[in-house]
Amino acid sequence: MSADGGPGRGGPAAEARGRDQDDDALGELGYRPELRRTLGNFHTFAAGISYISILTGTFQLFYFGVGFGGPAYWWSWPMVFCGQLMVALCFCELAARYPVAGSVYNWAKKMGGPHVGWLGGWMMMTATMVTLSAVALAYQITLPQIDDRFQFVGDGSGGNDQAANAVLLGSVLILFSTLVNAFGVKLMARINSVGVFIELIAAVALIVFLAAHITRGPGTALTETYGLGSGSSLGYFGAFLTASLASAYVMYGFDTASSLGEESHDPGRNAPRAILRALVASFLIGAFILLFALLAVPDLHAEELSTGGLQYVVLATLGDTIGEIFLWAVVVAITVCVLAVQAAGIRLMFAMARDNNLPAGSRLAKVSPRFGTPVVPAVLIGVVGVVILVVNIDQPQIFSVITSIAIIMIYVAYLLVTVPMLLRRLRGDWQPREGAFSLGRWGLPVNIAAVLWGTAMSLNLAWPRAEVYNATGPQHWYLRWGAFLFVGVVALGGFAYYWFVQRHRTGVLAEHRFETRDPAGPAAPPSPPAV
């Protein structure tokens, strides 16, 4: 590794040539390089794994999986991994060919055209801002269990004490993330890398500690269903599909490793590796944490499993002192997860803005000469995240509905990449980058599997289950069908704005347009904007 986190390409001259090649690859997409290339292999890997954030996701959603599917819900973890792996492999081919900021937006644009690209970017951007708020709420699940003094609003027993305190803690975290992201990618990457290192060490240590306290075998734990689903038309399969949302909510965001492509060295080679490493590492670590937690918990039928979740398991199994140490590691994981989610959102907004695909595009796409990062998107995303928290302070059920819908929108955004990519494969129009990551003859079956998986899981996520979308009374039809209604309104409303207003202005802004270098004369005039 070089001193600045780069891969060390054989001295300054070789590194300069490498940067020129990376910049030329960006120029082929029509953009001039503006973001600073300071990130190395571990930085991009850390960005992907911190977005997935195993400690955040498993500790936040373990109670949900056990509550709706019993300990046997564990099998949804490898199921979701296999499906998401198909998507990730398609993304690896795209990352090798188009290692560009706002990866999902640009990939959808390249595969399906500008209209599909805009819709994919719009869905991903909206979902990212809601996801930022949702992840920030995880502080409330962990910090008050470490120390009661983190319950700043009331004592936690009041009807709105926990919701109000969650908004307070989440707003402070988003403020911190906004400042770090605004002050430059290098600072964000350093904090994120340290946080991921701590998270990985803590996760491995947690696996070891839980394994040392095993009280039962997997044959007992992984077949226990609590009798859930009996009496329903689908039986336990229906309960399992509901419980699988706990795994589906965690294993996404691996594309973030490519979204930093304009700020990393040799992204065409490193981004695909980072995507796969982040997903595989997250799967293995999460699988062992969930497995050993179920094998080690003193009482497999304890009610606290579906209320206190993994926090209860850790404290009950390892004791208060060791348990609190691991909970502090979870706090670190939540922090870097928020950093990564906001960083991905910033790059996405920047990418759409420089194509003049957002209102005030020139301002949103402006890169700070001092910090080398788009500051306005950082602030805007942070403000929207806090507003979402504050607006829902007294409506926790509405917020849980919107949070679930945000995940669906991300799955839909992924489909807006994999479906056009499949169509291009069937027409024979898709060629991976020569000498880079390629699926070869496996490309078509993997792409088909990615589309089928994405469609099936999107329907599963959106299915109008009362226990997910209207868990507490009174029952409202618009809450149960909230996924279809909200996604439909966001998609149709957003696309209507694009079709009637924004599409007439789209095209790479002049200040961001690539100009051909000509050592014998002045730069070639820029091409007119594409419509």
Short mmCIF file of C-alpha atoms in Angstrom, two decimals:
data_model
loop_
_atom_site.label_atom_id
_atom_site.label_comp_id
_atom_site.label_asym_id
_atom_site.label_seq_id
_atom_site.Cartn_x
_atom_site.Cartn_y
_atom_site.Cartn_z
CA MET A 1 0.00 0.00 0.00
CA SER A 2 1.20 3.47 -0.76
CA ALA A 3 1.28 6.22 1.83
CA ASP A 4 -2.05 7.65 0.74
CA GLY A 5 -3.88 4.36 0.87
CA GLY A 6 -3.38 3.51 -2.79
CA PRO A 7 -2.15 0.22 -4.12
CA GLY A 8 1.43 1.28 -4.65
CA ARG A 9 1.90 0.97 -8.40
CA GLY A 10 5.67 1.00 -8.54
CA GLY A 11 6.61 4.59 -7.76
CA PRO A 12 5.19 8.06 -8.48
CA ALA A 13 5.49 7.75 -12.27
CA ALA A 14 3.62 4.45 -12.34
CA GLU A 15 0.97 5.81 -9.97
CA ALA A 16 0.52 8.86 -12.20
CA ARG A 17 0.05 6.63 -15.24
CA GLY A 18 -2.47 4.57 -13.29
CA ARG A 19 -4.42 7.67 -12.33
CA ASP A 20 -4.43 8.81 -15.95
CA GLN A 21 -5.83 5.45 -17.05
CA ASP A 22 -8.53 5.63 -14.37
CA ASP A 23 -9.39 9.18 -15.42
CA ASP A 24 -9.48 8.21 -19.10
CA ALA A 25 -11.92 5.41 -18.27
CA LEU A 26 -14.10 8.01 -16.55
CA GLY A 27 -13.75 10.27 -19.58
CA GLU A 28 -15.20 7.52 -21.77
CA LEU A 29 -18.42 7.98 -19.79
CA GLY A 30 -18.38 11.71 -20.55
CA TYR A 31 -17.20 13.03 -17.18
CA ARG A 32 -14.04 14.86 -16.25
CA PRO A 33 -12.32 13.74 -13.02
CA GLU A 34 -13.12 15.97 -10.04
CA LEU A 35 -13.12 13.77 -6.97
CA ARG A 36 -9.76 12.93 -5.41
CA ARG A 37 -8.44 9.40 -5.82
CA THR A 38 -7.25 8.66 -2.29
CA LEU A 39 -8.88 5.33 -1.47
CA GLY A 40 -7.18 1.93 -1.51
CA ASN A 41 -8.45 -1.65 -1.47
CA PHE A 42 -9.40 -1.83 2.20
CA HIS A 43 -11.21 1.53 2.04
CA THR A 44 -13.58 0.33 -0.68
CA PHE A 45 -14.08 -3.03 1.02
CA ALA A 46 -14.81 -1.22 4.29
CA ALA A 47 -17.40 0.99 2.60
CA GLY A 48 -19.32 -2.04 1.34
CA ILE A 49 -19.13 -4.04 4.56
CA SER A 50 -20.00 -1.04 6.75
CA TYR A 51 -23.15 -0.36 4.69
CA ILE A 52 -24.24 -3.97 5.18
CA SER A 53 -23.02 -3.69 8.80
CA ILE A 54 -23.62 -7.14 10.21
CA LEU A 55 -23.52 -6.08 13.86
CA THR A 56 -26.04 -3.31 13.18
CA GLY A 57 -28.44 -5.43 11.16
CA THR A 58 -28.35 -8.60 13.24
CA PHE A 59 -28.69 -6.76 16.54
CA GLN A 60 -31.47 -4.57 15.14
CA LEU A 61 -33.57 -7.35 13.56
CA PHE A 62 -32.86 -10.64 15.36
CA TYR A 63 -35.98 -10.17 17.49
CA PHE A 64 -38.10 -9.82 14.34
CA GLY A 65 -36.81 -13.04 12.78
CA VAL A 66 -37.26 -15.10 15.94
CA GLY A 67 -40.61 -13.49 16.70
CA PHE A 68 -42.14 -14.40 13.34
CA GLY A 69 -40.24 -17.56 12.40
CA GLY A 70 -38.74 -18.96 15.57
CA PRO A 71 -35.06 -20.01 15.72
CA ALA A 72 -35.55 -21.87 12.41
CA TYR A 73 -35.64 -18.46 10.71
CA TRP A 74 -31.84 -18.83 10.60
CA TRP A 75 -32.22 -20.67 7.29
CA SER A 76 -33.39 -17.44 5.68
CA TRP A 77 -29.85 -16.07 6.09
CA PRO A 78 -28.19 -18.45 3.56
CA MET A 79 -31.28 -18.18 1.34
CA VAL A 80 -31.00 -14.38 1.12
CA PHE A 81 -27.24 -14.63 0.62
CA CYS A 82 -27.61 -16.93 -2.38
CA GLY A 83 -30.11 -14.59 -3.99
CA GLN A 84 -28.12 -11.44 -3.30
CA LEU A 85 -24.94 -13.14 -4.54
CA MET A 86 -26.55 -13.43 -7.98
CA VAL A 87 -27.22 -9.68 -7.95
CA ALA A 88 -23.72 -8.93 -6.68
CA LEU A 89 -22.10 -10.97 -9.45
CA CYS A 90 -23.98 -8.93 -12.07
CA PHE A 91 -22.88 -5.76 -10.29
CA CYS A 92 -19.26 -6.96 -10.38
CA GLU A 93 -19.29 -7.04 -14.18
CA LEU A 94 -20.78 -3.56 -14.22
CA ALA A 95 -18.34 -2.24 -11.61
CA ALA A 96 -15.41 -3.49 -13.70
CA ARG A 97 -16.70 -1.67 -16.77
CA TYR A 98 -18.31 1.39 -15.17
CA PRO A 99 -16.54 2.17 -11.85
CA VAL A 100 -18.36 5.47 -11.40
CA ALA A 101 -20.03 7.48 -8.60
CA GLY A 102 -23.70 6.76 -8.10
CA SER A 103 -23.20 3.24 -9.35
CA VAL A 104 -26.84 2.03 -9.47
CA TYR A 105 -27.99 5.21 -11.25
CA ASN A 106 -25.24 5.09 -13.87
CA TRP A 107 -25.56 1.33 -14.39
CA ALA A 108 -29.32 1.60 -14.90
CA LYS A 109 -28.70 4.47 -17.33
CA LYS A 110 -26.12 2.51 -19.30
CA MET A 111 -28.20 -0.67 -19.39
CA GLY A 112 -31.71 0.73 -19.86
CA GLY A 113 -31.31 4.27 -21.13
CA PRO A 114 -31.72 7.68 -19.49
CA HIS A 115 -35.34 7.20 -18.40
CA VAL A 116 -34.68 3.89 -16.63
CA GLY A 117 -31.50 5.37 -15.16
CA TRP A 118 -33.34 8.34 -13.72
CA LEU A 119 -36.03 6.16 -12.15
CA GLY A 120 -33.42 3.82 -10.66
CA GLY A 121 -31.47 6.74 -9.25
CA TRP A 122 -34.61 8.42 -7.90
CA MET A 123 -35.78 5.24 -6.14
CA MET A 124 -32.32 4.60 -4.70
CA MET A 125 -31.86 8.20 -3.54
CA THR A 126 -35.24 8.37 -1.82
CA ALA A 127 -34.67 5.01 -0.15
CA THR A 128 -31.17 5.98 0.98
CA MET A 129 -32.40 9.05 2.85
CA VAL A 130 -35.05 7.03 4.68
CA THR A 131 -32.53 4.26 5.36
CA LEU A 132 -30.18 6.82 6.90
CA SER A 133 -32.87 7.71 9.43
CA ALA A 134 -33.74 4.07 10.07
CA VAL A 135 -30.15 3.06 10.81
CA ALA A 136 -29.65 6.08 13.09
CA LEU A 137 -32.60 4.84 15.19
CA ALA A 138 -30.55 1.76 16.10
CA TYR A 139 -28.74 3.83 18.74
CA GLN A 140 -31.91 3.66 20.84
CA ILE A 141 -31.92 -0.14 20.77
CA THR A 142 -28.36 -0.35 22.13
CA LEU A 143 -27.20 2.71 24.11
CA PRO A 144 -29.90 2.69 26.85
CA GLN A 145 -29.17 -1.01 27.42
CA ILE A 146 -25.55 -0.11 28.09
CA ASP A 147 -26.41 2.71 30.51
CA ASP A 148 -29.74 4.19 31.61
CA ARG A 149 -28.22 7.67 31.36
CA PHE A 150 -28.51 7.46 27.58
CA GLN A 151 -32.29 7.67 28.04
CA PHE A 152 -32.35 11.47 27.99
CA VAL A 153 -36.12 11.78 27.45
CA GLY A 154 -38.05 10.57 30.46
CA ASP A 155 -37.23 7.21 31.99
CA GLY A 156 -38.27 5.08 29.03
CA SER A 157 -41.61 4.05 30.53
CA GLY A 158 -43.68 6.83 28.99
CA GLY A 159 -45.65 6.23 25.83
CA ASN A 160 -43.36 8.36 23.66
CA ASP A 161 -40.18 8.34 25.76
CA GLN A 162 -38.32 5.81 23.65
CA ALA A 163 -39.48 7.26 20.32
CA ALA A 164 -38.47 10.80 21.32
CA ASN A 165 -35.13 9.62 22.70
CA ALA A 166 -34.49 7.64 19.51
CA VAL A 167 -35.03 10.81 17.47
CA LEU A 168 -32.63 12.74 19.71
CA LEU A 169 -29.85 10.13 19.54
CA GLY A 170 -30.41 9.55 15.82
CA SER A 171 -30.27 13.28 15.04
CA VAL A 172 -26.94 13.64 16.87
CA LEU A 173 -25.52 10.71 14.90
CA ILE A 174 -26.71 12.12 11.56
CA LEU A 175 -25.18 15.51 12.45
CA PHE A 176 -21.84 13.80 13.15
CA SER A 177 -22.02 11.81 9.89
CA THR A 178 -22.88 14.94 7.89
CA LEU A 179 -19.87 16.83 9.24
CA VAL A 180 -17.49 13.93 8.57
CA ASN A 181 -18.79 13.36 5.04
CA ALA A 182 -18.71 17.08 4.25
CA PHE A 183 -15.09 17.42 5.34
CA GLY A 184 -13.84 15.00 2.70
CA VAL A 185 -13.76 11.38 1.66
CA LYS A 186 -10.33 10.75 3.21
CA LEU A 187 -11.55 11.61 6.72
CA MET A 188 -14.69 9.56 6.21
CA ALA A 189 -12.66 6.62 4.86
CA ARG A 190 -10.23 6.70 7.80
CA ILE A 191 -13.00 6.74 10.41
CA ASN A 192 -14.94 4.14 8.47
CA SER A 193 -11.93 1.84 8.08
CA VAL A 194 -11.08 2.04 11.79
CA GLY A 195 -14.71 1.41 12.65
CA VAL A 196 -14.94 -1.58 10.31
CA PHE A 197 -11.72 -3.00 11.75
CA ILE A 198 -13.19 -2.73 15.25
CA GLU A 199 -16.47 -4.23 14.03
CA LEU A 200 -14.74 -7.21 12.40
CA ILE A 201 -12.57 -7.91 15.44
CA ALA A 202 -15.57 -7.62 17.75
CA ALA A 203 -17.69 -9.84 15.49
CA VAL A 204 -15.08 -12.61 15.43
CA ALA A 205 -14.59 -12.30 19.19
CA LEU A 206 -18.36 -12.48 19.72
CA ILE A 207 -18.51 -15.67 17.66
CA VAL A 208 -15.75 -17.20 19.80
CA PHE A 209 -17.37 -16.16 23.10
CA LEU A 210 -20.80 -17.45 22.08
CA ALA A 211 -19.27 -20.70 20.80
CA ALA A 212 -17.68 -21.21 24.21
CA HIS A 213 -21.13 -21.06 25.84
CA ILE A 214 -23.01 -23.49 23.58
CA THR A 215 -25.72 -25.39 25.48
CA ARG A 216 -27.48 -27.26 22.67
CA GLY A 217 -26.88 -28.65 19.20
CA PRO A 218 -27.97 -27.16 15.88
CA GLY A 219 -30.41 -30.02 15.33
CA THR A 220 -32.46 -28.68 18.23
CA ALA A 221 -32.18 -24.94 17.60
CA LEU A 222 -32.43 -24.76 13.82
CA THR A 223 -35.60 -26.85 13.64
CA GLU A 224 -37.50 -25.01 16.37
CA THR A 225 -40.46 -23.12 14.87
CA TYR A 226 -42.48 -22.41 18.06
CA GLY A 227 -45.45 -23.82 16.13
CA LEU A 228 -45.75 -20.57 14.20
CA GLY A 229 -47.89 -20.58 11.08
CA SER A 230 -50.10 -23.44 12.24
CA GLY A 231 -53.64 -22.89 11.11
CA SER A 232 -52.71 -20.57 8.24
CA SER A 233 -53.04 -21.52 4.59
CA LEU A 234 -49.27 -21.57 3.98
CA GLY A 235 -48.37 -23.08 7.33
CA TYR A 236 -44.84 -22.48 8.55
CA PHE A 237 -43.72 -21.49 5.05
CA GLY A 238 -45.78 -18.31 5.36
CA ALA A 239 -44.25 -17.56 8.76
CA PHE A 240 -40.78 -18.24 7.35
CA LEU A 241 -41.33 -15.82 4.47
CA THR A 242 -42.30 -13.12 6.95
CA ALA A 243 -39.30 -13.87 9.17
CA SER A 244 -36.98 -13.80 6.15
CA LEU A 245 -37.49 -10.05 5.99
CA ALA A 246 -35.05 -9.82 8.91
CA SER A 247 -32.31 -11.19 6.66
CA ALA A 248 -33.43 -9.31 3.55
CA TYR A 249 -33.30 -6.03 5.48
CA VAL A 250 -29.59 -6.57 6.23
CA MET A 251 -27.89 -7.98 3.15
CA TYR A 252 -27.85 -5.11 0.67
CA GLY A 253 -25.74 -2.02 -0.01
CA PHE A 254 -22.71 -3.93 -1.28
CA ASP A 255 -22.77 -1.71 -4.39
CA THR A 256 -21.35 1.08 -2.19
CA ALA A 257 -17.91 -0.41 -2.80
CA SER A 258 -18.26 0.66 -6.44
CA SER A 259 -19.99 3.98 -5.79
CA LEU A 260 -16.64 5.30 -4.53
CA GLY A 261 -15.01 4.30 -7.83
CA GLU A 262 -14.08 7.85 -8.79
CA GLU A 263 -12.21 8.26 -5.50
CA SER A 264 -10.31 4.97 -5.48
CA HIS A 265 -7.24 3.60 -7.26
CA ASP A 266 -7.70 1.07 -10.08
CA PRO A 267 -11.46 0.80 -9.41
CA GLY A 268 -12.14 -1.41 -12.44
CA ARG A 269 -10.11 -4.17 -10.77
CA ASN A 270 -10.67 -3.44 -7.09
CA ALA A 271 -14.39 -2.61 -7.00
CA PRO A 272 -15.64 -6.07 -8.08
CA ARG A 273 -13.37 -7.70 -5.51
CA ALA A 274 -14.59 -5.33 -2.81
CA ILE A 275 -18.25 -6.07 -3.63
CA LEU A 276 -17.79 -9.84 -3.36
CA ARG A 277 -15.54 -9.69 -0.31
CA ALA A 278 -17.98 -7.43 1.53
CA LEU A 279 -20.98 -9.68 0.79
CA VAL A 280 -19.23 -13.00 1.50
CA ALA A 281 -17.58 -11.74 4.70
CA SER A 282 -20.90 -10.34 5.92
CA PHE A 283 -22.67 -13.60 5.20
CA LEU A 284 -20.13 -15.77 7.02
CA ILE A 285 -19.84 -13.51 10.06
CA GLY A 286 -23.59 -13.02 10.34
CA ALA A 287 -24.32 -16.73 9.90
CA PHE A 288 -22.01 -17.71 12.77
CA ILE A 289 -23.23 -14.94 15.08
CA LEU A 290 -26.87 -15.92 14.59
CA LEU A 291 -26.12 -19.64 14.82
CA PHE A 292 -24.07 -19.51 18.01
CA ALA A 293 -26.48 -17.05 19.60
CA LEU A 294 -29.27 -19.61 19.18
CA LEU A 295 -27.05 -22.42 20.43
CA ALA A 296 -25.77 -20.47 23.46
CA VAL A 297 -28.80 -18.61 24.81
CA PRO A 298 -29.76 -20.15 28.20
CA ASP A 299 -33.45 -20.55 27.32
CA LEU A 300 -34.36 -21.07 23.68
CA HIS A 301 -38.01 -20.35 24.48
CA ALA A 302 -37.41 -17.14 26.45
CA GLU A 303 -39.87 -14.41 25.56
CA GLU A 304 -36.98 -11.90 25.55
CA LEU A 305 -35.64 -13.46 22.35
CA SER A 306 -38.47 -11.81 20.42
CA THR A 307 -38.36 -8.56 22.39
CA GLY A 308 -34.79 -7.88 23.53
CA GLY A 309 -33.18 -9.65 20.55
CA LEU A 310 -29.44 -10.26 20.33
CA GLN A 311 -28.79 -7.65 23.01
CA TYR A 312 -30.62 -9.92 25.45
CA VAL A 313 -28.71 -12.99 24.26
CA VAL A 314 -25.32 -11.32 24.68
CA LEU A 315 -26.07 -9.95 28.16
CA ALA A 316 -27.76 -13.15 29.37
CA THR A 317 -25.05 -15.43 27.99
CA LEU A 318 -21.84 -13.45 28.55
CA GLY A 319 -22.78 -11.36 31.56
CA ASP A 320 -23.07 -7.60 31.96
CA THR A 321 -19.39 -6.63 31.73
CA ILE A 322 -18.38 -8.61 28.65
CA GLY A 323 -21.81 -8.11 27.13
CA GLU A 324 -21.57 -4.32 27.41
CA ILE A 325 -18.16 -4.36 25.71
CA PHE A 326 -19.73 -6.05 22.70
CA LEU A 327 -22.66 -3.65 22.77
CA TRP A 328 -20.17 -0.76 22.51
CA ALA A 329 -18.79 -2.47 19.40
CA VAL A 330 -22.35 -2.48 18.05
CA VAL A 331 -22.50 1.29 18.66
CA VAL A 332 -19.32 1.66 16.58
CA ALA A 333 -20.87 -0.49 13.84
CA ILE A 334 -24.03 1.63 13.78
CA THR A 335 -21.91 4.78 13.52
CA VAL A 336 -19.87 3.62 10.53
CA CYS A 337 -23.00 2.19 8.90
CA VAL A 338 -24.59 5.65 8.98
CA LEU A 339 -21.37 7.11 7.56
CA ALA A 340 -21.42 4.62 4.67
CA VAL A 341 -25.13 5.07 3.92
CA GLN A 342 -24.75 8.84 3.76
CA ALA A 343 -21.55 8.59 1.70
CA ALA A 344 -23.36 6.42 -0.87
CA GLY A 345 -26.29 8.84 -0.96
CA ILE A 346 -23.96 11.79 -1.53
CA ARG A 347 -22.28 10.11 -4.52
CA LEU A 348 -25.65 9.16 -5.96
CA MET A 349 -27.02 12.70 -5.67
CA PHE A 350 -23.78 14.10 -7.12
CA ALA A 351 -23.94 11.70 -10.08
CA MET A 352 -27.53 12.60 -10.91
CA ALA A 353 -26.91 16.32 -10.42
CA ARG A 354 -23.94 16.54 -12.80
CA ASP A 355 -26.19 15.02 -15.47
CA ASN A 356 -28.55 17.91 -14.66
CA ASN A 357 -31.12 15.33 -13.59
CA LEU A 358 -32.03 17.08 -10.34
CA PRO A 359 -33.28 20.59 -9.57
CA ALA A 360 -30.40 22.99 -8.87
CA GLY A 361 -28.07 20.43 -10.44
CA SER A 362 -25.14 22.80 -10.79
CA ARG A 363 -25.18 23.60 -7.07
CA LEU A 364 -25.67 19.99 -5.98
CA ALA A 365 -22.83 18.78 -8.23
CA LYS A 366 -20.33 21.40 -7.10
CA VAL A 367 -17.23 19.83 -5.56
CA SER A 368 -15.63 21.83 -2.77
CA PRO A 369 -12.09 22.81 -3.83
CA ARG A 370 -11.04 22.67 -0.19
CA PHE A 371 -12.54 19.36 0.88
CA GLY A 372 -12.74 17.62 -2.50
CA THR A 373 -16.28 16.42 -1.88
CA PRO A 374 -19.82 17.58 -2.77
CA VAL A 375 -20.74 19.47 0.40
CA VAL A 376 -24.30 20.53 -0.48
CA PRO A 377 -25.57 16.94 -1.00
CA ALA A 378 -24.01 15.97 2.34
CA VAL A 379 -25.88 18.73 4.14
CA LEU A 380 -29.13 18.19 2.24
CA ILE A 381 -29.23 14.44 2.89
CA GLY A 382 -28.42 15.04 6.57
CA VAL A 383 -31.21 17.60 6.92
CA VAL A 384 -33.76 15.35 5.20
CA GLY A 385 -32.72 12.46 7.45
CA VAL A 386 -33.31 14.51 10.61
CA VAL A 387 -36.63 15.86 9.27
CA ILE A 388 -37.84 12.29 8.64
CA LEU A 389 -37.01 11.44 12.24
CA VAL A 390 -38.70 14.52 13.71
CA VAL A 391 -41.86 14.23 11.59
CA ASN A 392 -42.38 10.64 12.78
CA ILE A 393 -41.55 11.25 16.44
CA ASP A 394 -45.10 10.38 17.57
CA GLN A 395 -45.86 7.90 14.80
CA PRO A 396 -43.56 4.89 15.29
CA GLN A 397 -45.90 2.62 13.32
CA ILE A 398 -45.92 4.93 10.30
CA PHE A 399 -42.14 5.13 10.52
CA SER A 400 -41.74 1.34 10.58
CA VAL A 401 -43.91 1.15 7.46
CA ILE A 402 -41.82 3.74 5.60
CA THR A 403 -38.58 2.05 6.72
CA SER A 404 -39.75 -1.29 5.32
CA ILE A 405 -40.77 0.40 2.10
CA ALA A 406 -37.31 1.99 1.77
CA ILE A 407 -35.77 -1.49 1.60
CA ILE A 408 -38.29 -2.49 -1.09
CA MET A 409 -37.32 0.57 -3.12
CA ILE A 410 -33.66 -0.48 -2.99
CA TYR A 411 -34.57 -3.96 -4.23
CA VAL A 412 -36.63 -2.34 -7.01
CA ALA A 413 -33.69 -0.06 -7.89
CA TYR A 414 -31.50 -3.16 -8.17
CA LEU A 415 -34.09 -4.68 -10.53
CA LEU A 416 -33.86 -1.56 -12.70
CA VAL A 417 -30.24 -2.59 -13.27
CA THR A 418 -30.49 -6.38 -13.56
CA VAL A 419 -33.59 -6.48 -15.82
CA PRO A 420 -32.18 -4.15 -18.53
CA MET A 421 -28.86 -5.97 -18.24
CA LEU A 422 -30.65 -9.28 -18.89
CA LEU A 423 -32.40 -7.81 -21.92
CA ARG A 424 -29.06 -6.65 -23.30
CA ARG A 425 -27.58 -10.11 -22.75
CA LEU A 426 -30.50 -11.71 -24.61
CA ARG A 427 -29.99 -9.28 -27.50
CA GLY A 428 -26.25 -9.94 -27.48
CA ASP A 429 -25.50 -6.28 -26.70
CA TRP A 430 -23.62 -6.79 -23.43
CA GLN A 431 -19.87 -7.27 -23.40
CA PRO A 432 -17.88 -7.20 -20.13
CA ARG A 433 -14.75 -5.11 -20.05
CA GLU A 434 -11.89 -6.97 -21.71
CA GLY A 435 -9.41 -8.38 -19.22
CA ALA A 436 -11.63 -7.48 -16.27
CA PHE A 437 -14.15 -9.36 -14.12
CA SER A 438 -16.44 -11.48 -16.28
CA LEU A 439 -18.99 -14.20 -15.62
CA GLY A 440 -18.35 -15.74 -19.04
CA ARG A 441 -20.88 -18.39 -20.00
CA TRP A 442 -22.43 -18.16 -16.53
CA GLY A 443 -23.50 -14.59 -17.19
CA LEU A 444 -26.95 -15.40 -18.58
CA PRO A 445 -28.08 -17.94 -15.93
CA VAL A 446 -26.72 -15.75 -13.12
CA ASN A 447 -28.51 -12.70 -14.53
CA ILE A 448 -31.79 -14.65 -14.87
CA ALA A 449 -31.45 -15.85 -11.26
CA ALA A 450 -30.78 -12.27 -10.10
CA VAL A 451 -33.96 -11.00 -11.79
CA LEU A 452 -36.12 -13.85 -10.48
CA TRP A 453 -34.74 -13.41 -6.98
CA GLY A 454 -35.17 -9.64 -6.98
CA THR A 455 -38.76 -9.91 -8.21
CA ALA A 456 -39.72 -12.61 -5.70
CA MET A 457 -38.16 -10.85 -2.73
CA SER A 458 -39.64 -7.47 -3.69
CA LEU A 459 -43.10 -9.08 -3.67
CA ASN A 460 -42.35 -10.81 -0.38
CA LEU A 461 -41.20 -7.54 1.17
CA ALA A 462 -44.24 -5.64 -0.08
CA TRP A 463 -46.89 -8.28 0.70
CA PRO A 464 -49.69 -6.63 2.74
CA ARG A 465 -49.10 -8.43 6.04
CA ALA A 466 -50.90 -6.87 8.98
CA GLU A 467 -48.14 -7.99 11.35
CA VAL A 468 -45.55 -6.02 9.36
CA TYR A 469 -47.42 -2.97 8.07
CA ASN A 470 -50.17 -2.60 10.68
CA ALA A 471 -48.78 -4.35 13.75
CA THR A 472 -50.78 -2.31 16.28
CA GLY A 473 -54.38 -1.20 16.07
CA PRO A 474 -56.47 0.22 14.72
CA GLN A 475 -56.26 -1.57 11.40
CA HIS A 476 -56.09 0.60 8.27
CA TRP A 477 -56.13 -0.73 4.71
CA TYR A 478 -53.73 1.98 3.55
CA LEU A 479 -51.13 0.82 6.09
CA ARG A 480 -51.37 -2.83 5.06
CA TRP A 481 -51.09 -1.86 1.39
CA GLY A 482 -48.61 0.88 2.24
CA ALA A 483 -45.75 -0.70 0.30
CA PHE A 484 -47.61 -0.77 -3.00
CA LEU A 485 -49.15 2.67 -2.40
CA PHE A 486 -45.97 4.41 -1.25
CA VAL A 487 -43.68 2.86 -3.86
CA GLY A 488 -46.26 3.60 -6.54
CA VAL A 489 -46.61 7.24 -5.49
CA VAL A 490 -42.84 7.75 -5.27
CA ALA A 491 -42.18 6.02 -8.61
CA LEU A 492 -45.05 7.52 -10.60
CA GLY A 493 -44.86 10.97 -9.02
CA GLY A 494 -41.11 11.17 -9.41
CA PHE A 495 -41.15 9.90 -12.96
CA ALA A 496 -43.96 12.30 -13.90
CA TYR A 497 -41.79 15.19 -12.70
CA TYR A 498 -38.86 13.84 -14.70
CA TRP A 499 -40.92 13.28 -17.86
CA PHE A 500 -42.64 16.64 -17.95
CA VAL A 501 -39.89 18.85 -16.47
CA GLN A 502 -36.43 17.47 -15.89
CA ARG A 503 -35.84 15.32 -18.97
CA HIS A 504 -35.89 18.41 -21.19
CA ARG A 505 -32.88 19.77 -19.30
CA THR A 506 -30.84 16.58 -18.88
CA GLY A 507 -27.28 16.38 -20.13
CA VAL A 508 -23.83 16.52 -18.57
CA LEU A 509 -23.27 20.01 -17.19
CA ALA A 510 -20.53 21.91 -19.02
CA GLU A 511 -18.35 22.26 -15.93
CA HIS A 512 -18.39 18.47 -15.42
CA ARG A 513 -18.05 17.42 -19.06
CA PHE A 514 -14.94 15.55 -20.17
CA GLU A 515 -12.66 17.35 -22.63
CA THR A 516 -10.23 15.34 -24.72
CA ARG A 517 -6.61 16.00 -23.87
CA ASP A 518 -4.58 16.98 -26.94
CA PRO A 519 -0.85 17.56 -26.30
CA ALA A 520 -0.49 19.22 -29.69
CA GLY A 521 -3.21 21.78 -29.24
CA PRO A 522 -6.17 23.00 -27.23
CA ALA A 523 -8.83 20.69 -25.86
CA ALA A 524 -11.53 19.60 -28.25
CA PRO A 525 -14.84 21.44 -27.88
CA PRO A 526 -17.35 19.67 -25.66
CA SER A 527 -20.15 17.72 -27.24
CA PRO A 528 -23.71 19.01 -26.82
CA PRO A 529 -25.81 17.59 -23.96
CA ALA A 530 -27.60 14.32 -24.63
CA VAL A 531 -31.35 14.40 -24.34
#
